[in-house]
Amino acid sequence: MSTQLLLFSNSRSADGSYLTHAVEPLRALAGERRKTLFVPFAGVTTNWDDYTANVANGLAGLGLEITGAHTVDADAAGRFDLILVGGGNTFQLVAECRRRGWLQAIPERVRAGTPYSGWSAGANLACPTLCTTNDMPIVDPGGFDALGLIGFQINPHYNNALPPGHQGETRNDRIAEFLVANPRVTVVGLPEGDWLAGDGARMTFHGPHTGYVFRQGKAPEALREGMTIG
């Protein structure tokens, strides 16, 4: 069956509203599906029950029946027909998914036809590795490998701005470092408010802001609404 992916840069809009820009794309992805697994493990300073409830409230208009992955075992993955993965800290997300068996169970279900959507750390989780996250390594993830649902890396919350007086690296500098160490890998800089949708092999860029494709030895290539990468 065809893989269906919807990967957002962020959850909170510029006006502070939660998942507002994600509702309609998620409605299209879900269709008639209701039994939804939500993976809250990226949440560090929020209780996972509260995190799950917040997502359920944010998406209340979709009529989803949302269950937190912390309340069921990974062998229950087949009970769900939609998978959502929230943002937070990607290192903790990968560590918990690995420890609990979700790092194997989720891609099996997605490749069998269960749609997957994630935002921020949840978008990073869909990549081959977590290596282009913006997060601190607050825990040992037990390896950098992620779900591998797409063949390239995402840098969510992408912004190359440098605050006045700041002497550290820009985001482009950091991505350039990654590409020197990983010259065969492609990175997509995904600004807040933008997302990618597709089957993993071919992903289409959506949103109001310009994204960028980074490849070693090449200038960044602009990504705009409707353009594809694969």
mmCIF file of C-alpha atoms in Angstrom:
data_model
loop_
_atom_site.group_PDB
_atom_site.id
_atom_site.type_symbol
_atom_site.label_atom_id
_atom_site.label_comp_id
_atom_site.label_asym_id
_atom_site.label_seq_id
_atom_site.Cartn_x
_atom_site.Cartn_y
_atom_site.Cartn_z
ATOM 1 C CA MET A 1 0.000 0.000 0.000
ATOM 2 C CA SER A 2 1.077 3.611 -0.535
ATOM 3 C CA THR A 3 2.874 5.448 2.266
ATOM 4 C CA GLN A 4 1.156 8.689 3.309
ATOM 5 C CA LEU A 5 3.175 11.327 5.149
ATOM 6 C CA LEU A 6 2.461 14.859 6.381
ATOM 7 C CA LEU A 7 5.428 16.573 8.039
ATOM 8 C CA PHE A 8 5.106 20.015 9.634
ATOM 9 C CA SER A 9 7.878 22.354 10.735
ATOM 10 C CA ASN A 10 6.002 23.429 13.868
ATOM 11 C CA SER A 11 2.778 23.194 15.838
ATOM 12 C CA ARG A 12 2.211 26.687 17.165
ATOM 13 C CA SER A 13 1.337 29.502 14.764
ATOM 14 C CA ALA A 14 2.740 33.029 14.914
ATOM 15 C CA ASP A 15 -0.419 34.190 16.718
ATOM 16 C CA GLY A 16 0.090 31.541 19.413
ATOM 17 C CA SER A 17 -2.726 29.246 18.289
ATOM 18 C CA TYR A 18 -2.051 25.523 18.449
ATOM 19 C CA LEU A 19 -2.052 23.299 15.325
ATOM 20 C CA THR A 20 -4.266 25.810 13.509
ATOM 21 C CA HIS A 21 -2.393 25.589 10.205
ATOM 22 C CA ALA A 22 -2.309 21.798 10.474
ATOM 23 C CA VAL A 23 -6.045 21.146 10.801
ATOM 24 C CA GLU A 24 -7.064 21.132 7.155
ATOM 25 C CA PRO A 25 -4.047 19.151 5.868
ATOM 26 C CA LEU A 26 -4.655 16.654 8.689
ATOM 27 C CA ARG A 27 -8.337 16.444 7.797
ATOM 28 C CA ALA A 28 -7.372 15.468 4.261
ATOM 29 C CA LEU A 29 -4.826 12.945 5.521
ATOM 30 C CA ALA A 30 -7.183 11.331 8.027
ATOM 31 C CA GLY A 31 -10.196 11.015 5.766
ATOM 32 C CA GLU A 32 -12.587 8.672 7.566
ATOM 33 C CA ARG A 33 -9.914 7.371 9.929
ATOM 34 C CA ARG A 34 -10.564 7.976 13.609
ATOM 35 C CA LYS A 35 -8.468 5.606 15.760
ATOM 36 C CA THR A 36 -5.343 7.687 16.259
ATOM 37 C CA LEU A 37 -2.075 6.951 18.031
ATOM 38 C CA PHE A 38 -0.361 10.044 19.401
ATOM 39 C CA VAL A 39 3.324 9.747 20.328
ATOM 40 C CA PRO A 40 4.074 12.323 23.082
ATOM 41 C CA PHE A 41 7.602 11.244 24.028
ATOM 42 C CA ALA A 42 9.286 14.434 22.773
ATOM 43 C CA GLY A 43 7.531 16.296 25.562
ATOM 44 C CA VAL A 44 9.988 16.994 28.384
ATOM 45 C CA THR A 45 8.539 19.797 30.487
ATOM 46 C CA THR A 46 4.951 18.660 29.914
ATOM 47 C CA ASN A 47 3.201 15.591 31.270
ATOM 48 C CA TRP A 48 2.445 13.086 28.488
ATOM 49 C CA ASP A 49 -1.207 12.794 29.528
ATOM 50 C CA ASP A 50 -1.517 16.573 29.324
ATOM 51 C CA TYR A 51 0.309 16.634 26.004
ATOM 52 C CA THR A 52 -2.065 14.057 24.543
ATOM 53 C CA ALA A 53 -5.067 16.012 25.855
ATOM 54 C CA ASN A 54 -3.755 19.258 24.356
ATOM 55 C CA VAL A 55 -3.410 17.644 20.930
ATOM 56 C CA ALA A 56 -6.901 16.155 21.222
ATOM 57 C CA ASN A 57 -8.267 19.608 22.054
ATOM 58 C CA GLY A 58 -6.366 21.254 19.213
ATOM 59 C CA LEU A 59 -7.722 18.749 16.724
ATOM 60 C CA ALA A 60 -11.178 18.368 18.273
ATOM 61 C CA GLY A 61 -12.871 19.416 15.037
ATOM 62 C CA LEU A 62 -11.532 16.336 13.261
ATOM 63 C CA GLY A 63 -13.356 13.873 15.506
ATOM 64 C CA LEU A 64 -10.279 11.756 16.153
ATOM 65 C CA GLU A 65 -10.148 9.131 18.907
ATOM 66 C CA ILE A 66 -6.657 9.834 20.252
ATOM 67 C CA THR A 67 -4.671 7.418 22.421
ATOM 68 C CA GLY A 68 -1.266 8.279 23.878
ATOM 69 C CA ALA A 69 1.513 5.864 22.946
ATOM 70 C CA HIS A 70 2.679 5.897 26.572
ATOM 71 C CA THR A 71 -0.524 4.085 27.582
ATOM 72 C CA VAL A 72 -0.199 1.100 25.216
ATOM 73 C CA ASP A 73 2.530 -1.301 24.116
ATOM 74 C CA ALA A 74 4.071 -1.154 20.661
ATOM 75 C CA ASP A 75 2.465 -4.463 19.739
ATOM 76 C CA ALA A 76 -0.869 -2.599 19.807
ATOM 77 C CA ALA A 77 0.165 -0.519 16.776
ATOM 78 C CA GLY A 78 -2.199 -2.441 14.505
ATOM 79 C CA ARG A 79 -5.201 -1.079 16.424
ATOM 80 C CA PHE A 80 -4.679 2.409 14.993
ATOM 81 C CA ASP A 81 -5.336 3.785 11.523
ATOM 82 C CA LEU A 82 -3.546 7.137 11.947
ATOM 83 C CA ILE A 83 -0.252 8.019 13.679
ATOM 84 C CA LEU A 84 0.631 11.497 14.989
ATOM 85 C CA VAL A 85 3.997 12.403 16.545
ATOM 86 C CA GLY A 86 4.401 15.620 18.505
ATOM 87 C CA GLY A 87 7.291 18.021 18.853
ATOM 88 C CA GLY A 88 9.646 18.683 21.724
ATOM 89 C CA ASN A 89 13.074 17.150 22.184
ATOM 90 C CA THR A 90 14.060 14.781 19.374
ATOM 91 C CA PHE A 91 16.699 12.967 21.428
ATOM 92 C CA GLN A 92 14.178 11.994 24.081
ATOM 93 C CA LEU A 93 11.643 11.091 21.386
ATOM 94 C CA VAL A 94 14.041 8.668 19.703
ATOM 95 C CA ALA A 95 15.244 7.262 23.025
ATOM 96 C CA GLU A 96 11.718 6.481 24.221
ATOM 97 C CA CYS A 97 10.577 5.125 20.854
ATOM 98 C CA ARG A 98 13.608 2.836 20.787
ATOM 99 C CA ARG A 99 13.161 1.647 24.374
ATOM 100 C CA ARG A 100 9.456 0.950 23.936
ATOM 101 C CA GLY A 101 9.627 -0.725 20.519
ATOM 102 C CA TRP A 102 7.929 2.034 18.545
ATOM 103 C CA LEU A 103 11.016 2.642 16.398
ATOM 104 C CA GLN A 104 10.263 -0.688 14.725
ATOM 105 C CA ALA A 105 6.477 -0.768 15.014
ATOM 106 C CA ILE A 106 5.721 2.653 13.501
ATOM 107 C CA PRO A 107 7.500 2.214 10.133
ATOM 108 C CA GLU A 108 5.959 -1.243 9.762
ATOM 109 C CA ARG A 109 2.482 0.228 10.118
ATOM 110 C CA VAL A 110 3.221 3.254 7.917
ATOM 111 C CA ARG A 111 4.565 1.096 5.102
ATOM 112 C CA ALA A 112 1.448 -1.051 5.441
ATOM 113 C CA GLY A 113 -0.689 2.024 4.716
ATOM 114 C CA THR A 114 -1.240 3.809 8.047
ATOM 115 C CA PRO A 115 -0.817 7.579 7.482
ATOM 116 C CA TYR A 116 1.837 9.352 9.544
ATOM 117 C CA SER A 117 2.030 12.992 10.536
ATOM 118 C CA GLY A 118 4.546 14.711 12.779
ATOM 119 C CA TRP A 119 5.589 18.227 13.647
ATOM 120 C CA SER A 120 9.020 19.529 14.650
ATOM 121 C CA ALA A 121 10.659 16.552 16.428
ATOM 122 C CA GLY A 122 7.934 14.386 14.886
ATOM 123 C CA ALA A 123 9.082 15.508 11.444
ATOM 124 C CA ASN A 124 12.692 14.783 12.391
ATOM 125 C CA LEU A 125 11.628 11.289 13.438
ATOM 126 C CA ALA A 126 10.480 10.538 9.877
ATOM 127 C CA CYS A 127 14.009 11.191 8.555
ATOM 128 C CA PRO A 128 16.796 8.610 8.213
ATOM 129 C CA THR A 129 18.461 10.069 11.329
ATOM 130 C CA LEU A 130 17.826 12.700 13.983
ATOM 131 C CA CYS A 131 21.044 14.534 13.069
ATOM 132 C CA THR A 132 19.450 17.715 11.679
ATOM 133 C CA THR A 133 17.328 18.469 14.727
ATOM 134 C CA ASN A 134 17.845 21.793 16.508
ATOM 135 C CA ASP A 135 17.584 20.166 19.941
ATOM 136 C CA MET A 136 20.091 19.611 22.739
ATOM 137 C CA PRO A 137 21.089 15.966 23.353
ATOM 138 C CA ILE A 138 19.540 15.892 26.825
ATOM 139 C CA VAL A 139 19.482 12.062 26.821
ATOM 140 C CA ASP A 140 21.413 9.343 25.000
ATOM 141 C CA PRO A 141 19.084 8.151 22.211
ATOM 142 C CA GLY A 142 20.968 4.874 21.813
ATOM 143 C CA GLY A 143 21.831 5.715 18.219
ATOM 144 C CA PHE A 144 21.036 8.467 15.751
ATOM 145 C CA ASP A 145 18.893 6.340 13.421
ATOM 146 C CA ALA A 146 15.230 7.345 13.116
ATOM 147 C CA LEU A 147 12.288 5.907 11.150
ATOM 148 C CA GLY A 148 13.659 6.406 7.629
ATOM 149 C CA LEU A 149 10.248 7.113 6.094
ATOM 150 C CA ILE A 150 11.838 9.666 3.752
ATOM 151 C CA GLY A 151 15.232 9.630 2.070
ATOM 152 C CA PHE A 152 16.427 13.082 3.141
ATOM 153 C CA GLN A 153 16.847 15.115 6.309
ATOM 154 C CA ILE A 154 14.601 17.915 7.567
ATOM 155 C CA ASN A 155 15.703 20.929 9.583
ATOM 156 C CA PRO A 156 12.439 22.182 11.145
ATOM 157 C CA HIS A 157 11.919 25.732 12.407
ATOM 158 C CA TYR A 158 14.383 26.734 9.692
ATOM 159 C CA ASN A 159 15.519 30.346 9.941
ATOM 160 C CA ASN A 160 18.913 31.678 8.905
ATOM 161 C CA ALA A 161 18.612 34.950 10.830
ATOM 162 C CA LEU A 162 21.517 36.023 13.041
ATOM 163 C CA PRO A 163 20.665 38.284 16.011
ATOM 164 C CA PRO A 164 22.697 41.510 16.186
ATOM 165 C CA GLY A 165 25.905 40.982 18.097
ATOM 166 C CA HIS A 166 25.651 37.179 18.071
ATOM 167 C CA GLN A 167 28.939 35.587 17.055
ATOM 168 C CA GLY A 168 27.773 31.988 16.734
ATOM 169 C CA GLU A 169 26.975 30.030 13.597
ATOM 170 C CA THR A 170 23.895 30.628 11.468
ATOM 171 C CA ARG A 171 21.580 27.741 10.623
ATOM 172 C CA ASN A 172 23.129 27.597 7.150
ATOM 173 C CA ASP A 173 26.548 27.284 8.794
ATOM 174 C CA ARG A 174 25.337 24.345 10.864
ATOM 175 C CA ILE A 175 23.802 22.629 7.849
ATOM 176 C CA ALA A 176 27.030 23.196 5.901
ATOM 177 C CA GLU A 177 28.943 21.446 8.692
ATOM 178 C CA PHE A 178 26.537 18.513 8.520
ATOM 179 C CA LEU A 179 26.976 18.241 4.752
ATOM 180 C CA VAL A 180 30.765 18.204 4.989
ATOM 181 C CA ALA A 181 30.461 15.214 7.322
ATOM 182 C CA ASN A 182 27.591 13.662 5.287
ATOM 183 C CA PRO A 183 28.208 14.746 1.661
ATOM 184 C CA ARG A 184 25.662 12.378 0.075
ATOM 185 C CA VAL A 185 22.751 13.538 2.219
ATOM 186 C CA THR A 186 20.142 16.161 1.238
ATOM 187 C CA VAL A 187 18.722 18.523 3.863
ATOM 188 C CA VAL A 188 15.471 20.480 3.576
ATOM 189 C CA GLY A 189 15.236 23.678 5.620
ATOM 190 C CA LEU A 190 11.548 23.857 6.556
ATOM 191 C CA PRO A 191 10.410 27.258 7.919
ATOM 192 C CA GLU A 192 7.661 27.542 10.493
ATOM 193 C CA GLY A 193 4.234 27.468 8.878
ATOM 194 C CA ASP A 194 5.387 25.137 6.078
ATOM 195 C CA TRP A 195 5.038 21.403 5.592
ATOM 196 C CA LEU A 196 5.805 18.475 3.310
ATOM 197 C CA ALA A 197 3.268 15.932 2.053
ATOM 198 C CA GLY A 198 3.668 12.804 -0.040
ATOM 199 C CA ASP A 199 4.573 9.143 -0.124
ATOM 200 C CA GLY A 200 8.132 9.399 1.154
ATOM 201 C CA ALA A 201 9.734 8.844 -2.225
ATOM 202 C CA ARG A 202 8.231 12.088 -3.526
ATOM 203 C CA MET A 203 7.331 14.912 -1.163
ATOM 204 C CA THR A 204 5.608 18.184 -2.085
ATOM 205 C CA PHE A 205 6.371 21.467 -0.339
ATOM 206 C CA HIS A 206 3.487 23.554 1.015
ATOM 207 C CA GLY A 207 3.173 26.771 2.967
ATOM 208 C CA PRO A 208 3.565 30.541 2.820
ATOM 209 C CA HIS A 209 7.331 30.756 3.284
ATOM 210 C CA THR A 210 10.286 29.800 1.103
ATOM 211 C CA GLY A 211 12.086 26.625 2.114
ATOM 212 C CA TYR A 212 15.510 25.522 0.950
ATOM 213 C CA VAL A 213 17.217 22.367 -0.277
ATOM 214 C CA PHE A 214 20.825 21.978 0.799
ATOM 215 C CA ARG A 215 23.319 19.700 -0.935
ATOM 216 C CA GLN A 216 27.066 19.517 -0.470
ATOM 217 C CA GLY A 217 28.986 21.744 -2.893
ATOM 218 C CA LYS A 218 25.863 23.505 -4.201
ATOM 219 C CA ALA A 219 24.112 26.766 -3.400
ATOM 220 C CA PRO A 220 20.835 26.368 -1.473
ATOM 221 C CA GLU A 221 17.858 25.836 -3.809
ATOM 222 C CA ALA A 222 14.597 27.638 -3.036
ATOM 223 C CA LEU A 223 11.475 25.573 -2.347
ATOM 224 C CA ARG A 224 8.086 27.126 -2.933
ATOM 225 C CA GLU A 225 4.470 26.004 -2.895
ATOM 226 C CA GLY A 226 3.875 22.912 -5.008
ATOM 227 C CA MET A 227 7.530 22.087 -5.666
ATOM 228 C CA THR A 228 8.670 18.519 -5.051
ATOM 229 C CA ILE A 229 11.690 16.810 -3.611
ATOM 230 C CA GLY A 230 12.467 13.110 -3.642
#
